[in-house]
Short mmCIF file of C-alpha atoms in Angstrom, two decimals:
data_model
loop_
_atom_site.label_atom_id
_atom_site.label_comp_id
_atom_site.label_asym_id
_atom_site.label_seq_id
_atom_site.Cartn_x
_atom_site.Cartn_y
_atom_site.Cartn_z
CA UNK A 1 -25.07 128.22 -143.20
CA UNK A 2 -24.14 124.47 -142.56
CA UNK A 3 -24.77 123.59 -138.94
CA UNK A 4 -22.75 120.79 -137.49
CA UNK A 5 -24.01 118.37 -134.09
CA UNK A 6 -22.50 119.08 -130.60
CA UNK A 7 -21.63 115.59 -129.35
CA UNK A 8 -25.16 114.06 -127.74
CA UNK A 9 -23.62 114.21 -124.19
CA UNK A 10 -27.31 114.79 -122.91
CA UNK A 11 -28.48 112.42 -125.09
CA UNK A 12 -26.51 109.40 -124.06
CA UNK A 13 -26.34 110.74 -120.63
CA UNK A 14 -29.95 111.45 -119.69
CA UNK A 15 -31.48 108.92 -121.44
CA UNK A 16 -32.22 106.75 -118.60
CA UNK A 17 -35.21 109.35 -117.32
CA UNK A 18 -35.71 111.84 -120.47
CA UNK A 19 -37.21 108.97 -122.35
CA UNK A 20 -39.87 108.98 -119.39
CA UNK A 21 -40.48 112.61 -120.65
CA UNK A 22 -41.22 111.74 -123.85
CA UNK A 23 -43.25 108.72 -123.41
CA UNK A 24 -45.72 110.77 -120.62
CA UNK A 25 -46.66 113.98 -122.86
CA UNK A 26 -50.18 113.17 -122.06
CA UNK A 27 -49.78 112.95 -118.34
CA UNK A 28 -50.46 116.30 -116.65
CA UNK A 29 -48.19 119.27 -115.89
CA UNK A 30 -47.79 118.59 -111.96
CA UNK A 31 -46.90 115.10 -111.99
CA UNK A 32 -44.03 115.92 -115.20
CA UNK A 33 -42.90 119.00 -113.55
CA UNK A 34 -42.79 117.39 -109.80
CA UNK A 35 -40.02 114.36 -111.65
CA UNK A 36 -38.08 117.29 -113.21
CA UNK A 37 -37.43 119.15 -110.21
CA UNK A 38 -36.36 116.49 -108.12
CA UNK A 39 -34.32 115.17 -110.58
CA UNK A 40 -32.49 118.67 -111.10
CA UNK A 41 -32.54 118.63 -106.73
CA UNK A 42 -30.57 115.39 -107.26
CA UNK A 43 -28.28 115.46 -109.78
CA UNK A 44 -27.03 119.33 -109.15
CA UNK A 45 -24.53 119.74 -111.46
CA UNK A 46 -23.99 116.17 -112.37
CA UNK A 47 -22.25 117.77 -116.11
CA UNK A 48 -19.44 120.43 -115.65
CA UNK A 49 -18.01 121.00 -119.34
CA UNK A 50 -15.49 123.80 -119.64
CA UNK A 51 -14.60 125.12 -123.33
CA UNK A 52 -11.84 126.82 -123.80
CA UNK A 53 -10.26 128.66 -127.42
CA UNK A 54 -6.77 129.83 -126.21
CA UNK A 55 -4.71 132.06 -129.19
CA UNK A 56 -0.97 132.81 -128.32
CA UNK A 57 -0.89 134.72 -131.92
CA UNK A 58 -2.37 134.58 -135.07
CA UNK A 59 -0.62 131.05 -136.01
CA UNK A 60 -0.89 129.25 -132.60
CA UNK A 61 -3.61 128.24 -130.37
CA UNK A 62 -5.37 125.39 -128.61
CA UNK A 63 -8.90 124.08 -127.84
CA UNK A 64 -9.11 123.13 -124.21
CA UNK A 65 -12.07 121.26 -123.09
CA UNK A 66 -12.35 119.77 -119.51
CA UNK A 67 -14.94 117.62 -118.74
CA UNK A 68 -16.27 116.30 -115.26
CA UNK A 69 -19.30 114.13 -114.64
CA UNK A 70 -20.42 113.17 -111.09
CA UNK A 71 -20.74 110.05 -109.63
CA UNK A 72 -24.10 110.35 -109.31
CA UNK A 73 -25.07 110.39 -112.69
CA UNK A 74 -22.60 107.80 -113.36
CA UNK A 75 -24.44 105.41 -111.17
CA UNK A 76 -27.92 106.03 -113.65
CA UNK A 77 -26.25 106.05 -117.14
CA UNK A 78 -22.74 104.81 -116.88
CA UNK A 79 -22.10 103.02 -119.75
CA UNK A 80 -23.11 106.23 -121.46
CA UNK A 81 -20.36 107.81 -119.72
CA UNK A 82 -17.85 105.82 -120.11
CA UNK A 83 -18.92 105.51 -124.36
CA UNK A 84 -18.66 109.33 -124.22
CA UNK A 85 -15.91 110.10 -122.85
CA UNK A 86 -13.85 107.62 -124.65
CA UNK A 87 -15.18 108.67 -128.18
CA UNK A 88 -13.96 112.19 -126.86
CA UNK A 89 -10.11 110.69 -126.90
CA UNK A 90 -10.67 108.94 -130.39
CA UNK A 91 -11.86 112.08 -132.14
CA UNK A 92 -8.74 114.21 -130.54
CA UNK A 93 -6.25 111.54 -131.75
CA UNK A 94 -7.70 112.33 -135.26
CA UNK A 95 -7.32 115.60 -135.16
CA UNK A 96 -3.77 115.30 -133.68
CA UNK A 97 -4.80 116.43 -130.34
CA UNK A 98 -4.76 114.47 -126.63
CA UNK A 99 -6.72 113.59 -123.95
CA UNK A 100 -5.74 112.77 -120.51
CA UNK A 101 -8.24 110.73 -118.31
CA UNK A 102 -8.09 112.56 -114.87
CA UNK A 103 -10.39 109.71 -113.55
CA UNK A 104 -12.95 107.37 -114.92
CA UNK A 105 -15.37 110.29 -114.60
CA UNK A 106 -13.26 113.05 -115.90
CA UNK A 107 -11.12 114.27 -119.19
CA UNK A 108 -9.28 116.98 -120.63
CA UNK A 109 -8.89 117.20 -124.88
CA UNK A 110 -6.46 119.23 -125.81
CA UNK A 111 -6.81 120.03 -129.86
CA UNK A 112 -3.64 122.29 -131.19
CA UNK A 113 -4.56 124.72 -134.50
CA UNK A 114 -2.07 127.35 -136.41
CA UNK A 115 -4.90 129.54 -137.47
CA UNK A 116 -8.45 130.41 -137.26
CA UNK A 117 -9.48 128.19 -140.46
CA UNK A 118 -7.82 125.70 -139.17
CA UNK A 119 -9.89 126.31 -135.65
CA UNK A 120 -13.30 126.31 -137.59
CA UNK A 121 -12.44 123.09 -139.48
CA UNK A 122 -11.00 121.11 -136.24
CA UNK A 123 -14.06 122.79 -133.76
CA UNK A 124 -16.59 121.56 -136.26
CA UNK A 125 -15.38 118.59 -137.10
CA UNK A 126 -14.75 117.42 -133.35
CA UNK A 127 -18.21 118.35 -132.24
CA UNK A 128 -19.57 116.37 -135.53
CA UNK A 129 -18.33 112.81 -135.44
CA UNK A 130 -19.68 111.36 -138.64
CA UNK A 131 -16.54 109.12 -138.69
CA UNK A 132 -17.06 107.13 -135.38
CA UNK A 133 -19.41 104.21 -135.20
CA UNK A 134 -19.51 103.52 -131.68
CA UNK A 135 -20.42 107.54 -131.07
CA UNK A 136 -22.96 107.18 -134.28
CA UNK A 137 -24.33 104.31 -132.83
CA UNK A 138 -24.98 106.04 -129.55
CA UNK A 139 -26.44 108.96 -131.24
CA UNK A 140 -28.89 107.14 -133.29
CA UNK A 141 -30.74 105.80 -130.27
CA UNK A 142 -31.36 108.68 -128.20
CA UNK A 143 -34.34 110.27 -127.62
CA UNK A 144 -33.92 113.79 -127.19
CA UNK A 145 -33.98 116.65 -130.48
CA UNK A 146 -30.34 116.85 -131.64
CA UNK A 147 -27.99 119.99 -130.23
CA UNK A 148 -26.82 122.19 -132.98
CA UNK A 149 -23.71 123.63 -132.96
CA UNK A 150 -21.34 125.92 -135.24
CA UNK A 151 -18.12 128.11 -135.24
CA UNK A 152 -16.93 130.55 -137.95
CA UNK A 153 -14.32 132.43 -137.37
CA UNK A 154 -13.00 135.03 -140.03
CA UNK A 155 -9.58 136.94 -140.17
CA UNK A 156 -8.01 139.58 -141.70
CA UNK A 157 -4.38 140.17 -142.32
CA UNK A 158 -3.22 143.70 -141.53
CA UNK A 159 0.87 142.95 -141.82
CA UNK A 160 2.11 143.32 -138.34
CA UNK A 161 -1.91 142.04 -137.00
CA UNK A 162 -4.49 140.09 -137.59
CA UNK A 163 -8.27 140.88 -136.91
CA UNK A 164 -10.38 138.24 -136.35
CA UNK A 165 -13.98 137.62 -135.63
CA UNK A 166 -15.19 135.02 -134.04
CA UNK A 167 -18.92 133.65 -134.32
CA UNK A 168 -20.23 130.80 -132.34
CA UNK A 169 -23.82 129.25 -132.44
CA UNK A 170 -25.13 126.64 -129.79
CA UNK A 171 -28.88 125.34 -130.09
CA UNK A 172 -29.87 124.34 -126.61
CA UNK A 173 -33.39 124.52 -126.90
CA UNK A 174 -33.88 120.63 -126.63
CA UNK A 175 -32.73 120.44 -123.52
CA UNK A 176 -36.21 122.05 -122.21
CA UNK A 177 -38.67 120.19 -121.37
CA UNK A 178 -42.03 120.42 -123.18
CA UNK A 179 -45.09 119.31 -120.70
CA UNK A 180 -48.21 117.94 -122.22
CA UNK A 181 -49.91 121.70 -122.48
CA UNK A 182 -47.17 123.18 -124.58
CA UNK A 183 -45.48 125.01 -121.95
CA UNK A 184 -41.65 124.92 -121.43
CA UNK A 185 -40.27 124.03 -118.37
CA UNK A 186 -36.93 124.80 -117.50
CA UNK A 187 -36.15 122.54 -114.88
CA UNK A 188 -33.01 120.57 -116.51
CA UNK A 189 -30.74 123.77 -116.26
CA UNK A 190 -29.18 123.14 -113.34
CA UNK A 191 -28.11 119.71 -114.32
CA UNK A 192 -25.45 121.14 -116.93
CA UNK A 193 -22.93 123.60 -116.70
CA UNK A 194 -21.88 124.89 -119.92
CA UNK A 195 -18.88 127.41 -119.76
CA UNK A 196 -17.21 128.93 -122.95
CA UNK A 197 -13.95 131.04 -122.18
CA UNK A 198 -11.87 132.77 -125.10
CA UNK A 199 -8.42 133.80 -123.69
CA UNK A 200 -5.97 136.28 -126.23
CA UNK A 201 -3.04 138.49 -125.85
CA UNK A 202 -4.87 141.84 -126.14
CA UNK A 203 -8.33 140.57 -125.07
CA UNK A 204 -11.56 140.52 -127.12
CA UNK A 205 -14.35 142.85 -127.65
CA UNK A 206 -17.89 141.46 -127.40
CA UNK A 207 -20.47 142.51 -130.26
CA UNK A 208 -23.58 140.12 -129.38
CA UNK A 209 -26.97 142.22 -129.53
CA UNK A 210 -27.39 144.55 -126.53
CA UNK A 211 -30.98 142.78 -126.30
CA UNK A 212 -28.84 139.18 -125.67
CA UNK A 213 -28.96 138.50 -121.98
CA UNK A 214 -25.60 136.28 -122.52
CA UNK A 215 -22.86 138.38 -121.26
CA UNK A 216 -19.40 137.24 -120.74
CA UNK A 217 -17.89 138.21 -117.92
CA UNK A 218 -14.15 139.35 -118.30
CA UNK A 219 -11.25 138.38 -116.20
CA UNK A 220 -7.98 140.11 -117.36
CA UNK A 221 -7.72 138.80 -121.21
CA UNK A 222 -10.40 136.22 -120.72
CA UNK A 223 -13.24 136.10 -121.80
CA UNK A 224 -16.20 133.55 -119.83
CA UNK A 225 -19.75 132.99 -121.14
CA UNK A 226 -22.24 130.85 -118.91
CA UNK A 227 -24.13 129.01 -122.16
CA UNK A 228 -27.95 128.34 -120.78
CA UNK A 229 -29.37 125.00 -121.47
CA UNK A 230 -32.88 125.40 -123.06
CA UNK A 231 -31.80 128.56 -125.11
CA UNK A 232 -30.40 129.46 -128.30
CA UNK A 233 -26.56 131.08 -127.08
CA UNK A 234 -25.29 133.46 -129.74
CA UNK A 235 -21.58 134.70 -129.34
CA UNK A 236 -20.22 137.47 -131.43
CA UNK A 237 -16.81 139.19 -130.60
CA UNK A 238 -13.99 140.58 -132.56
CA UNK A 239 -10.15 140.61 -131.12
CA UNK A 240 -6.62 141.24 -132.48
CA UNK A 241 -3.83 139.13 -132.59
CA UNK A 242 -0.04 139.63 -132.98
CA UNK A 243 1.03 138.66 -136.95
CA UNK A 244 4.98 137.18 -135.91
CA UNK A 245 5.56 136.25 -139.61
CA UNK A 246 4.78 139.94 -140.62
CA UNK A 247 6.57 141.52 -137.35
CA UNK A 248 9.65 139.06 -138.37
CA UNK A 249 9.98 140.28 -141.98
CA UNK A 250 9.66 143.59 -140.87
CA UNK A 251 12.47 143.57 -138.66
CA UNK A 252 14.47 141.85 -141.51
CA UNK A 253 13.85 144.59 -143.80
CA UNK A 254 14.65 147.06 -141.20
CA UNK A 255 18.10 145.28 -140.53
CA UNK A 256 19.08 145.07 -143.95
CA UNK A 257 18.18 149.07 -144.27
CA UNK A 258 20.32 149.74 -141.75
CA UNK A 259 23.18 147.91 -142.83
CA UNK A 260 23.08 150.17 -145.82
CA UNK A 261 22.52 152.96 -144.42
CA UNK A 262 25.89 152.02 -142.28
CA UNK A 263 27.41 151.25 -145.57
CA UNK A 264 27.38 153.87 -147.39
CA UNK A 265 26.69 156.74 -145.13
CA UNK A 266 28.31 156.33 -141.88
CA UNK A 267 31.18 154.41 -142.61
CA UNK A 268 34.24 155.74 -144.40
CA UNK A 269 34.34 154.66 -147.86
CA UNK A 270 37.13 152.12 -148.80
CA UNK A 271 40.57 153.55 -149.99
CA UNK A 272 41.30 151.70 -153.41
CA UNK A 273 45.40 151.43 -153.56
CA UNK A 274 46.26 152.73 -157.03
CA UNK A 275 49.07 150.44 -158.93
#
């Protein structure tokens, strides 16, 4: 299975004090631990990206993302920001999407698709920009392990629906800190909030491991995961969607039967005048 780069939002963002990490593995745990929590007490939720995969029906949808990053972490990295955000509206312009700037600090990509290959190819390709120099550039000198990331979706035609199955992969583990004894320390959690929502007609059925602590929660026909930083997020789930090209020929077929059937069995048959 190919596996294609998230954007290195943490990368260009936290480089400022994660390359203090990495240059002070030999330093003790207390000293490495003490920086990480107060960084995580001061920038709170300095990252708030919201991913969304909307379907209307089997040959419509859109990729939402929203993106928000506070002022405070801004102030430490903000040409990163800035960089980031911008290479986010270049990449949706390829990919005939949009992006409206909310604020210097804030974005929303919208990316339209007409089915779920489609979806894989534009997903994959957005999160992977091996086209953009500025974004390449960027990548190439951070200093964190890179964030794998990968959609497949599959569907099936069944005339009037379509099944589809939807699985999404996002590495996380290098955003946890590894202290000079080996341990993990999850102490950068709380400086990203990762949300993934699905929203369909008829809602989706989740069919992750029972043993996976990742649980969407459901609001009407949406589904929301929270993605954990510092973990390997798995999400399985299968969900129908309306087929309009089928449900159109069928009700073509169906009006042409019953003009036939008016034809020739309810309607009188034509007199034919004899000469």
């Amino acid at each position: 299975m190919k596996i294609s780069k998230l954007p290195q939002i943490l990368t260009w963002l936290f480089k400022p004090f994660t390359s203090l990490f990495i240059r002070n593995q030999k330093i003790k745990h207390k000293p490495i631990l003490f920086i990480i929590i107060s960084l995580s007490l001061l920038l709170s939720g300095c990252v708030q990206y919201d991913l969304g995969i909307n379907f209307n029906h089997a040959n419509s949808g859109e990729l939402v993302q929203h993106i928000q990053i506070s002022e405070k972490l801004t102030s430490l990295s903000g040409d990163y920001v800035y960089e980031w955000l911008n290479s986010l509206e270049r990449r949706a312009k390829k990919l005939q999407g949009s992006a409206k700037r909310i604020s210097p600090q804030e974005v929303v990509v919208k990316i339209p698709f007409t089915n779920g290959k489609e979806l894989q190819e534009k997903f994959n390709s957005f999160f992977n920009p091996r086209n953009d120099k500025k974004a390449k550039d960027l990548d190439n000198n951070g200093e964190l392990a890179k964030i794998d990331s990968n959609l497949i979706v599959e569907q099936n035609n069944f005339l009037l629906f379509v099944r589809n199955r939807l699985i999404y992969d996002l590495d996380l583990s290098s955003l946890a800190v590894i202290a000079s004894n080996g341990n993990v320390i999850e102490g950068t959690s709380s400086l990203v909030n990762l949300d993934l929502s699905l929203n369909t007609p008829f809602g989706a059925k989740n069919i992750q491991p029972v043993e996976n602590i990742n649980q969407p929660e459901k609001h009407g026909n949406q589904l929301v995961w929270k993605l954990q930083p510092g973990q390997l997020n798995h999400v399985e789930i299968v969900f129908w969607l309306p087929n309009f090209l089928g449900i159109g020929t069928l009700v073509i077929i169906l009006l042409i039967w019953a003009g036939l059937y008016l034809r020739y069995t309810v309607l009188p048959a034509p007199v034919v005048e004899k000469n």
